[in-house]
Amino acid sequence: MKVNKAELIISAVKSEQYPNNRLPEIALAGRSNVGKSTFINTLLTRKNLAHTSSKPGKTRTLNFYNINDDLIFVDVPGYGYAKVSKAERASWGKMIETYLSEREELCGIVQVVDIRHKPSAEDIQMYEYLKYFELPVIVIATKADKVSKNKRPKHLKQVKETLQMEKEDKIILFSSETGQGKDEAWKEILHLT
Ligand SMILES: Nc1nc2c(ncn2[C@@H]2O[C@H](COP(=O)(O)OP(=O)(O)OP(=O)(O)O)[C@@H](O)[C@H]2O)c(=O)[nH]1
Ligand SMILES: [Mg+2]
C-alpha cells in the first residue's frame, strides 16, 4: 500500500465532531501503551503523525486520520491506564461506546495486544464487546521483536485462545521495530474496507 497522503482530520470527543466525508473507517483498540499509535505510524511510514509516548495515556481523543482519501484510521485512547480519575474514565468509556455503537462508517477494528503477555481481563472484555457489536476484528500481536523467534508461535496461540477468537478473525504477528507483519496488516485492513 503506497501512502501518498496521511493527515489528521480532527481530534473528536463527541459525535457532532466526527468527519462527514463517508469514507470507511478502521479504529484501533487496545490497552494504553500497547502500541496503537505506533502501529498507525508504521503502516503509514510516518514517524510521528500519531503521537506516541513511552508513558501510557498519550492518546486522549478520537483522532481521525485520512489516508489517501480512501479510508480513515481512528486512533482511540487505550484502556487500563491507572492514573486517571473515575470521572475521566467514565467519560472516555462513554466516548468510545458512542463511537463503536453508532458509527456507520466503522467497518472493522484493529485490536492491538502485547505478544509477550497473556491478554488481560480488559483485553478479553474488549474483544467480547466488539463481537457484541458484530464488528470484524484484526488482532495485532505487537512487539514481536521482544520475543525470541522460536517462542512466537506459542505466544500467538496463547493470545488466540485467551481471547477465544472467532475463526473469521485474523491474528497477525507484528513489530513496529522490524516492520514484520506490515504487509499482511494492510492486506487484511483493505479487505475490510
Ligand atoms: N519494541 C517495540 N516497542 C514498541 C512497538 N510498538 C510500540 N512500541 C513502544 O511502546 C510505547 C507505547 O506506544 P504508543 O504507540 O504510544 O502506545 P498507545 O497504545 O498509542 O498508547 P496510548 O495512546 O496511551 O493508548 C512506545 O514507547 C513505543 O515506542 C514494537 O513493535 N516494538
Ligand atoms: Mg496512542
Coordinates of C-alpha atoms and ligand atoms in Angstrom, one line a residue:
M1 CA 0.0 0.0 0.0
K2 CA 1.5 3.3 -1.1
V3 CA 0.6 6.1 1.3
N4 CA 0.6 9.4 -0.6
K5 CA -1.5 11.3 1.8
A6 CA -1.9 10.9 5.6
E7 CA -3.3 13.7 7.6
L8 CA -5.2 14.3 10.8
I9 CA -8.7 15.5 10.1
I10 CA -9.9 16.1 13.6
S11 CA -9.5 15.1 17.2
A12 CA -13.0 14.5 18.4
V13 CA -14.6 14.0 21.7
K14 CA -18.3 13.9 20.6
S15 CA -20.2 12.6 17.6
E16 CA -21.0 16.1 16.2
Q17 CA -17.3 16.4 15.5
Y18 CA -16.9 13.2 13.5
P19 CA -15.9 13.9 9.9
N20 CA -18.7 13.6 7.3
N21 CA -16.9 12.5 4.2
R22 CA -18.3 9.0 4.3
L23 CA -15.0 7.2 4.0
P24 CA -14.7 3.7 5.5
E25 CA -13.1 3.7 9.0
I26 CA -10.9 1.3 10.8
A27 CA -10.5 2.0 14.5
L28 CA -7.7 0.9 16.9
A29 CA -8.4 -0.7 20.3
G30 CA -6.0 -1.9 23.0
R31 CA -4.5 -1.3 26.4
S32 CA -2.8 2.0 26.9
N33 CA 0.8 2.0 25.9
V34 CA 0.5 -1.3 23.9
G35 CA 1.5 0.5 20.7
K36 CA -1.7 1.6 18.8
S37 CA -0.4 5.0 17.7
T38 CA 3.0 3.4 16.8
F39 CA 1.1 0.8 14.7
I40 CA -0.6 3.6 12.7
N41 CA 2.7 5.4 12.1
T42 CA 4.4 2.1 11.0
L43 CA 1.6 1.4 8.5
L44 CA 1.7 5.0 7.2
T45 CA 5.5 5.2 7.2
R46 CA 5.3 8.4 9.1
K47 CA 7.5 8.9 12.2
N48 CA 5.2 10.8 14.5
L49 CA 1.9 11.6 12.8
A50 CA 0.0 9.8 15.5
H51 CA 1.6 10.9 18.8
T52 CA 3.3 8.2 20.8
S53 CA 4.9 8.1 24.2
S54 CA 6.7 5.7 26.5
K55 CA 4.2 6.7 29.1
P56 CA 0.6 5.4 29.0
G57 CA -2.3 7.7 28.4
K58 CA -0.9 9.7 25.5
T59 CA -3.9 9.5 23.2
R60 CA -6.9 11.2 24.8
T61 CA -9.3 11.9 21.9
L62 CA -10.7 10.1 18.9
N63 CA -8.1 11.1 16.2
F64 CA -9.3 10.6 12.6
Y65 CA -6.6 10.2 10.0
N66 CA -7.4 10.5 6.3
I67 CA -5.4 8.0 4.3
N68 CA -5.2 8.8 0.5
D69 CA -8.8 9.9 0.6
D70 CA -9.6 6.2 0.6
L71 CA -10.0 5.3 4.3
I72 CA -9.7 6.7 7.8
F73 CA -7.8 5.3 10.7
V74 CA -9.3 6.3 14.1
D75 CA -6.8 6.3 16.9
V76 CA -8.5 5.7 20.2
P77 CA -7.4 6.2 23.8
G78 CA -6.3 3.0 25.4
Y79 CA -7.9 1.3 28.4
G80 CA -6.3 0.1 31.6
Y81 CA -4.4 3.3 32.4
A82 CA -4.5 3.6 36.2
K83 CA -3.7 7.2 36.6
V84 CA -7.0 8.7 35.5
S85 CA -9.8 9.8 37.7
K86 CA -13.1 7.9 37.9
A87 CA -14.9 10.7 36.2
E88 CA -12.4 10.9 33.4
R89 CA -12.5 7.1 32.9
A90 CA -16.3 7.2 32.7
S91 CA -16.2 10.0 30.1
W92 CA -13.7 8.0 27.9
G93 CA -15.9 4.9 28.2
K94 CA -18.9 6.9 27.0
M95 CA -16.9 8.5 24.2
I96 CA -15.7 5.1 22.9
E97 CA -19.0 3.4 23.4
T98 CA -20.8 6.1 21.4
Y99 CA -18.3 5.8 18.6
L100 CA -18.4 1.9 18.4
S101 CA -22.1 1.6 18.7
E102 CA -23.3 4.4 16.4
R103 CA -20.7 5.0 13.7
E104 CA -22.0 3.7 10.4
E105 CA -18.7 4.2 8.6
L106 CA -16.9 1.9 11.0
C107 CA -16.1 -1.3 9.1
G108 CA -13.6 -3.0 11.4
I109 CA -11.3 -2.9 14.4
V110 CA -7.7 -3.5 14.8
Q111 CA -7.2 -4.7 18.4
V112 CA -3.6 -4.4 19.5
V113 CA -2.2 -6.8 22.1
D114 CA 1.3 -7.3 23.5
I115 CA 2.6 -10.6 22.3
R116 CA 4.7 -11.0 25.4
H117 CA 1.7 -11.3 27.8
K118 CA -1.4 -13.3 28.1
P119 CA -4.3 -11.0 27.2
S120 CA -5.7 -9.2 30.2
A121 CA -9.3 -9.4 31.5
E122 CA -9.8 -6.0 29.9
D123 CA -8.4 -7.3 26.5
I124 CA -10.9 -10.2 26.7
Q125 CA -13.7 -7.8 27.7
M126 CA -12.9 -5.5 24.8
Y127 CA -12.8 -8.4 22.3
E128 CA -16.2 -9.6 23.5
Y129 CA -17.6 -6.1 23.4
L130 CA -16.5 -5.7 19.8
K131 CA -18.1 -9.1 18.9
Y132 CA -21.3 -7.9 20.6
F133 CA -21.4 -5.1 18.1
E134 CA -20.7 -7.7 15.4
L135 CA -17.6 -5.9 14.3
P136 CA -14.8 -7.8 12.4
V137 CA -11.6 -7.7 14.4
I138 CA -8.0 -8.0 13.3
V139 CA -5.8 -8.9 16.3
I140 CA -2.3 -7.4 16.1
A141 CA 0.1 -9.2 18.3
T142 CA 2.7 -6.5 18.5
K143 CA 6.2 -6.1 20.0
A144 CA 7.2 -9.4 18.4
D145 CA 10.8 -8.1 18.4
K146 CA 10.8 -8.7 22.2
V147 CA 10.1 -12.4 22.0
S148 CA 12.5 -14.9 20.5
K149 CA 11.6 -16.3 17.2
N150 CA 11.0 -19.9 18.4
K151 CA 8.7 -18.8 21.1
R152 CA 6.4 -16.6 18.9
P153 CA 4.1 -19.4 17.8
K154 CA 3.4 -20.4 21.4
H155 CA 2.6 -16.8 22.3
L156 CA 0.3 -16.3 19.3
K157 CA -1.6 -19.4 20.3
Q158 CA -2.0 -18.1 23.8
V159 CA -3.4 -14.8 22.5
K160 CA -5.8 -16.6 20.2
E161 CA -7.0 -19.0 22.9
T162 CA -7.3 -16.5 25.7
L163 CA -9.4 -14.1 23.6
Q164 CA -11.4 -17.1 22.3
M165 CA -11.1 -15.6 18.8
E166 CA -13.7 -16.4 16.2
K167 CA -12.3 -18.2 13.3
E168 CA -13.2 -15.4 10.8
D169 CA -11.0 -13.0 12.7
K170 CA -7.3 -12.8 11.7
I171 CA -4.3 -12.6 14.1
I172 CA -1.1 -11.1 12.8
L173 CA 2.4 -11.2 14.3
F174 CA 3.7 -7.6 14.2
S175 CA 6.6 -5.4 15.2
S176 CA 6.9 -1.7 14.7
E177 CA 10.7 -2.1 15.2
T178 CA 11.3 -4.5 12.3
G179 CA 8.2 -3.9 10.2
Q180 CA 7.2 -7.5 10.5
G181 CA 3.5 -8.1 9.6
K182 CA 3.1 -4.7 8.0
D183 CA 2.1 -6.0 4.5
E184 CA -0.2 -8.6 6.0
A185 CA -1.9 -6.0 8.2
W186 CA -2.5 -3.7 5.2
K187 CA -3.9 -6.6 3.3
E188 CA -6.4 -7.5 6.0
I189 CA -7.4 -3.9 6.6
L190 CA -8.1 -3.2 2.9
H191 CA -10.1 -6.4 2.9
L192 CA -12.4 -4.9 5.4
T193 CA -12.9 -1.5 3.8
Ligands
LIG1 N1 10.0 -2.8 20.9 C1 8.8 -2.3 20.5 N2 8.3 -1.2 21.1 C2 7.1 -0.8 20.6 C3 6.4 -1.4 19.5 N3 5.3 -0.7 19.3 C4 5.2 0.3 20.2 N4 6.3 0.3 20.9 C5 6.6 1.2 22.1 O1 5.5 1.2 23.0 C6 5.3 2.5 23.6 C7 3.9 2.9 23.5 O2 3.5 3.1 22.2 P1 2.2 4.0 21.8 O3 2.0 3.8 20.3 O4 2.3 5.4 22.2 O5 1.0 3.3 22.6 P2 -0.5 3.6 22.5 O6 -1.2 2.2 22.5 O7 -0.9 4.5 21.4 O8 -0.8 4.2 24.0 P3 -2.0 5.3 24.4 O9 -2.0 6.4 23.5 O10 -1.5 5.6 25.8 O11 -3.2 4.4 24.5 C8 6.3 3.4 22.9 O12 7.5 3.6 23.7 C9 6.7 2.7 21.6 O13 7.9 3.0 21.1 C10 7.0 -2.6 18.9 O14 6.5 -3.2 17.9 N5 8.2 -3.0 19.4
MG2 MG -1.8 6.3 21.5

